[in-house]
Amino acid sequence: MIKIAIVTDGPYGERAYATIKEEFDCDYIVMEAPVSSFMDEIDLPPETMARLEKADIVLTYVLHPDLALDLVDALHDKVEWIIVGAWRGEGFKNQLESYGNVTCPENMCDLTENGNPIFDEFVSKFGRPVVRINCQGDKVVDVEVLRCSPCGSTRFVAEEMVGEDTKNLPIKAGLRIQHYPCRAPKMRLFTDDECKKEMAANFHKEAFQEALAFQEALKEKKKKK
């Protein structure tokens, strides 16, 4: 089983840890944020770095840009992959991703396979939502989450959709995500990008559209037998 390490210097990452640890060996590390916005030199505690280097994938929610950059610089050749869940500006994103095994997704529920076996093993469980729906007539009796958003919002929506009518189900799923306390917009307050919560809503809407289409295809296949 691959090992995931989640590192943060602030309020983000706890829910991802609670969700991811159900599927993978997962470590949660809180670092002290530098006192200044700009630092010439940042101390990376050896004990913390030793824990991070044991991971196959490091998922960072570090908000301080200098600390985030120093972590990536120190770890990129020690771990298989680094996912940066909080980043500031396209220039900073490009700088981080130039290391080659670093990705800075616009939204954590937009992770998809990239061909790296370790990364893909993680993304088989967490990333862009994938669900399967079990219906009796036009009623949803069960929703199986095949791939969950790291924050757990997909499971929240899946539970909320049980008992709903299949009519307009994708729209209902997309709207319901608005009731989950998604933190993505707060990590992007410094940008004018598309609303991240709206992006998450669209991903979940599409997941339920695809699940319903799969159900319809199964019905047609049974009819032809």
Short mmCIF file of C-alpha atoms in Angstrom, two decimals:
data_model
loop_
_atom_site.label_atom_id
_atom_site.label_comp_id
_atom_site.label_asym_id
_atom_site.label_seq_id
_atom_site.Cartn_x
_atom_site.Cartn_y
_atom_site.Cartn_z
CA MET A 1 0.00 0.00 0.00
CA ILE A 2 1.28 3.46 -0.85
CA LYS A 3 1.90 5.99 1.91
CA ILE A 4 0.48 9.51 1.83
CA ALA A 5 1.71 12.44 3.91
CA ILE A 6 -0.43 15.54 4.34
CA VAL A 7 1.41 18.67 5.50
CA THR A 8 -0.12 22.01 6.47
CA ASP A 9 0.77 25.25 8.19
CA GLY A 10 -2.80 26.37 8.80
CA PRO A 11 -6.46 25.37 8.84
CA TYR A 12 -6.53 23.14 5.76
CA GLY A 13 -5.89 19.43 5.40
CA GLU A 14 -7.72 17.88 8.37
CA ARG A 15 -10.71 16.72 6.35
CA ALA A 16 -8.51 15.33 3.59
CA TYR A 17 -6.60 13.38 6.23
CA ALA A 18 -9.83 12.03 7.76
CA THR A 19 -10.98 10.86 4.31
CA ILE A 20 -7.73 9.58 2.84
CA LYS A 21 -6.66 7.58 5.89
CA GLU A 22 -9.64 5.30 5.33
CA GLU A 23 -8.01 4.01 2.14
CA PHE A 24 -4.27 4.56 2.52
CA ASP A 25 -1.56 4.68 5.15
CA CYS A 26 -1.64 8.41 5.86
CA ASP A 27 0.38 10.79 8.03
CA TYR A 28 -0.77 14.27 9.04
CA ILE A 29 1.91 16.87 9.79
CA VAL A 30 1.39 20.42 11.02
CA MET A 31 4.28 22.83 10.50
CA GLU A 32 4.69 26.23 12.08
CA ALA A 33 4.17 28.99 9.53
CA PRO A 34 6.98 31.56 9.23
CA VAL A 35 6.19 34.80 11.05
CA SER A 36 6.97 36.97 8.00
CA SER A 37 5.43 36.84 4.54
CA PHE A 38 8.92 36.91 3.01
CA MET A 39 11.80 34.92 4.46
CA ASP A 40 15.40 34.69 3.25
CA GLU A 41 15.89 31.38 4.99
CA ILE A 42 13.36 28.90 6.36
CA ASP A 43 14.15 26.17 8.84
CA LEU A 44 12.85 22.77 7.77
CA PRO A 45 12.87 20.61 10.94
CA PRO A 46 14.80 17.36 10.34
CA GLU A 47 12.18 15.30 12.21
CA THR A 48 9.41 16.68 10.00
CA MET A 49 11.38 16.15 6.82
CA ALA A 50 12.18 12.57 7.82
CA ARG A 51 8.45 11.85 8.20
CA LEU A 52 7.65 13.46 4.84
CA GLU A 53 10.42 11.59 3.03
CA LYS A 54 8.86 8.27 4.05
CA ALA A 55 5.79 9.05 1.92
CA ASP A 56 5.18 8.05 -1.67
CA ILE A 57 2.97 11.09 -2.19
CA VAL A 58 3.06 14.37 -0.28
CA LEU A 59 -0.10 16.43 -0.31
CA THR A 60 0.66 19.96 0.84
CA TYR A 61 -1.81 22.55 2.08
CA VAL A 62 0.96 24.91 3.16
CA LEU A 63 -0.16 28.48 2.54
CA HIS A 64 3.11 30.35 3.14
CA PRO A 65 4.67 30.53 -0.37
CA ASP A 66 8.31 30.44 0.74
CA LEU A 67 7.69 27.45 3.01
CA ALA A 68 5.74 25.68 0.26
CA LEU A 69 8.51 26.26 -2.27
CA ASP A 70 11.26 25.14 0.13
CA LEU A 71 9.31 21.97 0.94
CA VAL A 72 8.84 21.11 -2.72
CA ASP A 73 12.50 21.86 -3.47
CA ALA A 74 13.66 19.62 -0.61
CA LEU A 75 11.22 16.77 -1.26
CA HIS A 76 10.71 16.47 -5.01
CA ASP A 77 13.62 14.04 -5.45
CA LYS A 78 12.80 12.12 -2.26
CA VAL A 79 9.16 11.19 -2.98
CA GLU A 80 7.26 9.89 -5.98
CA TRP A 81 4.84 12.77 -6.34
CA ILE A 82 3.80 16.05 -4.69
CA ILE A 83 0.26 17.45 -4.91
CA VAL A 84 0.00 21.13 -4.02
CA GLY A 85 -3.50 21.78 -2.73
CA ALA A 86 -2.94 25.47 -2.00
CA TRP A 87 -0.96 27.76 -4.31
CA ARG A 88 -0.88 31.40 -5.27
CA GLY A 89 -0.81 32.64 -8.87
CA GLU A 90 0.03 31.06 -12.21
CA GLY A 91 3.70 32.04 -11.96
CA PHE A 92 4.07 30.22 -8.66
CA LYS A 93 2.19 27.23 -10.03
CA ASN A 94 4.50 27.05 -13.05
CA GLN A 95 7.55 27.32 -10.79
CA LEU A 96 6.36 24.41 -8.64
CA GLU A 97 5.33 22.21 -11.56
CA SER A 98 8.69 22.75 -13.25
CA TYR A 99 10.08 20.12 -10.87
CA GLY A 100 8.29 17.52 -13.01
CA ASN A 101 6.66 15.39 -10.32
CA VAL A 102 4.59 18.20 -8.84
CA THR A 103 1.00 19.06 -9.72
CA CYS A 104 -1.03 22.09 -8.66
CA PRO A 105 -4.68 21.28 -9.43
CA GLU A 106 -7.18 24.09 -9.79
CA ASN A 107 -9.39 22.08 -7.50
CA MET A 108 -8.59 18.99 -5.47
CA CYS A 109 -11.65 17.20 -6.87
CA ASP A 110 -10.17 17.55 -10.38
CA LEU A 111 -7.35 15.03 -9.96
CA THR A 112 -7.22 12.39 -12.71
CA GLU A 113 -4.70 9.76 -13.79
CA ASN A 114 -1.42 10.96 -15.32
CA GLY A 115 0.31 7.67 -16.14
CA ASN A 116 2.51 7.50 -13.04
CA PRO A 117 1.63 4.21 -11.27
CA ILE A 118 1.89 5.61 -7.72
CA PHE A 119 -0.05 8.77 -8.56
CA ASP A 120 -2.68 6.76 -10.42
CA GLU A 121 -3.12 4.38 -7.48
CA PHE A 122 -3.97 7.37 -5.29
CA VAL A 123 -6.22 8.93 -7.91
CA SER A 124 -8.09 5.66 -8.36
CA LYS A 125 -9.63 6.45 -4.97
CA PHE A 126 -9.47 10.24 -4.68
CA GLY A 127 -9.94 12.99 -7.24
CA ARG A 128 -12.61 13.75 -9.81
CA PRO A 129 -15.82 12.14 -8.50
CA VAL A 130 -17.05 8.82 -9.88
CA VAL A 131 -20.24 7.20 -8.57
CA ARG A 132 -22.53 4.28 -9.38
CA ILE A 133 -26.26 4.53 -8.78
CA ASN A 134 -28.68 1.73 -7.86
CA CYS A 135 -32.30 2.54 -8.64
CA GLN A 136 -35.66 0.94 -8.09
CA GLY A 137 -37.87 2.43 -10.72
CA ASP A 138 -37.19 6.15 -10.68
CA LYS A 139 -35.97 6.21 -7.08
CA VAL A 140 -32.35 6.14 -5.99
CA VAL A 141 -31.86 3.40 -3.38
CA ASP A 142 -28.08 3.49 -3.14
CA VAL A 143 -25.10 5.50 -4.40
CA GLU A 144 -21.68 3.84 -4.41
CA VAL A 145 -18.73 6.22 -4.37
CA LEU A 146 -15.99 4.78 -6.59
CA ARG A 147 -13.77 7.86 -6.47
CA CYS A 148 -14.25 10.52 -3.82
CA SER A 149 -13.10 14.10 -3.62
CA PRO A 150 -10.26 14.24 -1.05
CA CYS A 151 -12.32 16.42 1.29
CA GLY A 152 -15.14 13.85 1.45
CA SER A 153 -17.80 15.95 -0.27
CA THR A 154 -18.66 13.17 -2.75
CA ARG A 155 -19.73 10.87 0.08
CA PHE A 156 -21.81 13.68 1.55
CA VAL A 157 -23.64 14.20 -1.74
CA ALA A 158 -24.06 10.46 -2.30
CA GLU A 159 -25.80 10.04 1.04
CA GLU A 160 -28.02 13.04 0.35
CA MET A 161 -29.15 11.65 -3.02
CA VAL A 162 -30.50 8.36 -1.62
CA GLY A 163 -34.29 8.46 -1.84
CA GLU A 164 -34.30 11.16 -4.52
CA ASP A 165 -36.08 10.84 -7.85
CA THR A 166 -33.76 10.29 -10.82
CA LYS A 167 -35.35 13.23 -12.62
CA ASN A 168 -32.92 16.16 -12.48
CA LEU A 169 -30.68 14.10 -10.17
CA PRO A 170 -27.39 15.53 -11.56
CA ILE A 171 -28.63 19.07 -10.98
CA LYS A 172 -29.69 18.16 -7.44
CA ALA A 173 -26.25 16.67 -6.78
CA GLY A 174 -24.53 19.79 -8.07
CA LEU A 175 -26.71 22.02 -5.94
CA ARG A 176 -26.28 19.85 -2.87
CA ILE A 177 -22.51 20.27 -2.91
CA GLN A 178 -23.15 23.93 -2.10
CA HIS A 179 -24.29 22.80 1.37
CA TYR A 180 -20.99 21.04 2.05
CA PRO A 181 -18.52 23.41 3.73
CA CYS A 182 -16.06 23.32 0.83
CA ARG A 183 -12.90 25.28 1.63
CA ALA A 184 -11.54 25.52 -1.90
CA PRO A 185 -12.74 29.11 -2.49
CA LYS A 186 -11.00 30.27 0.70
CA MET A 187 -7.70 28.93 -0.61
CA ARG A 188 -8.19 30.95 -3.78
CA LEU A 189 -9.25 34.31 -2.32
CA PHE A 190 -6.25 35.91 -3.97
CA THR A 191 -7.38 35.00 -7.51
CA ASP A 192 -10.14 36.00 -9.89
CA ASP A 193 -10.50 32.48 -11.23
CA GLU A 194 -13.76 30.63 -11.74
CA CYS A 195 -15.49 29.95 -8.43
CA LYS A 196 -13.98 26.73 -7.12
CA LYS A 197 -17.19 25.70 -5.41
CA GLU A 198 -19.01 26.05 -8.73
CA MET A 199 -16.30 23.92 -10.31
CA ALA A 200 -16.81 21.25 -7.63
CA ALA A 201 -20.56 21.40 -8.23
CA ASN A 202 -20.05 20.79 -11.95
CA PHE A 203 -17.75 17.82 -11.30
CA HIS A 204 -20.38 16.19 -9.10
CA LYS A 205 -23.16 16.99 -11.55
CA GLU A 206 -21.15 15.29 -14.31
CA ALA A 207 -20.46 12.28 -12.08
CA PHE A 208 -24.17 11.70 -11.54
CA GLN A 209 -24.94 12.28 -15.23
CA GLU A 210 -22.43 9.59 -16.17
CA ALA A 211 -23.77 7.23 -13.50
CA LEU A 212 -27.32 7.60 -14.80
CA ALA A 213 -26.13 7.04 -18.37
CA PHE A 214 -24.39 3.85 -17.20
CA GLN A 215 -27.62 2.68 -15.56
CA GLU A 216 -29.58 3.32 -18.75
CA ALA A 217 -27.02 1.39 -20.79
CA LEU A 218 -27.36 -1.57 -18.42
CA LYS A 219 -31.15 -1.50 -18.78
CA GLU A 220 -30.91 -1.49 -22.58
CA LYS A 221 -28.42 -4.36 -22.49
CA LYS A 222 -30.80 -6.44 -20.32
CA LYS A 223 -33.70 -5.74 -22.69
CA LYS A 224 -31.77 -7.09 -25.62
CA LYS A 225 -30.97 -10.40 -23.89
#
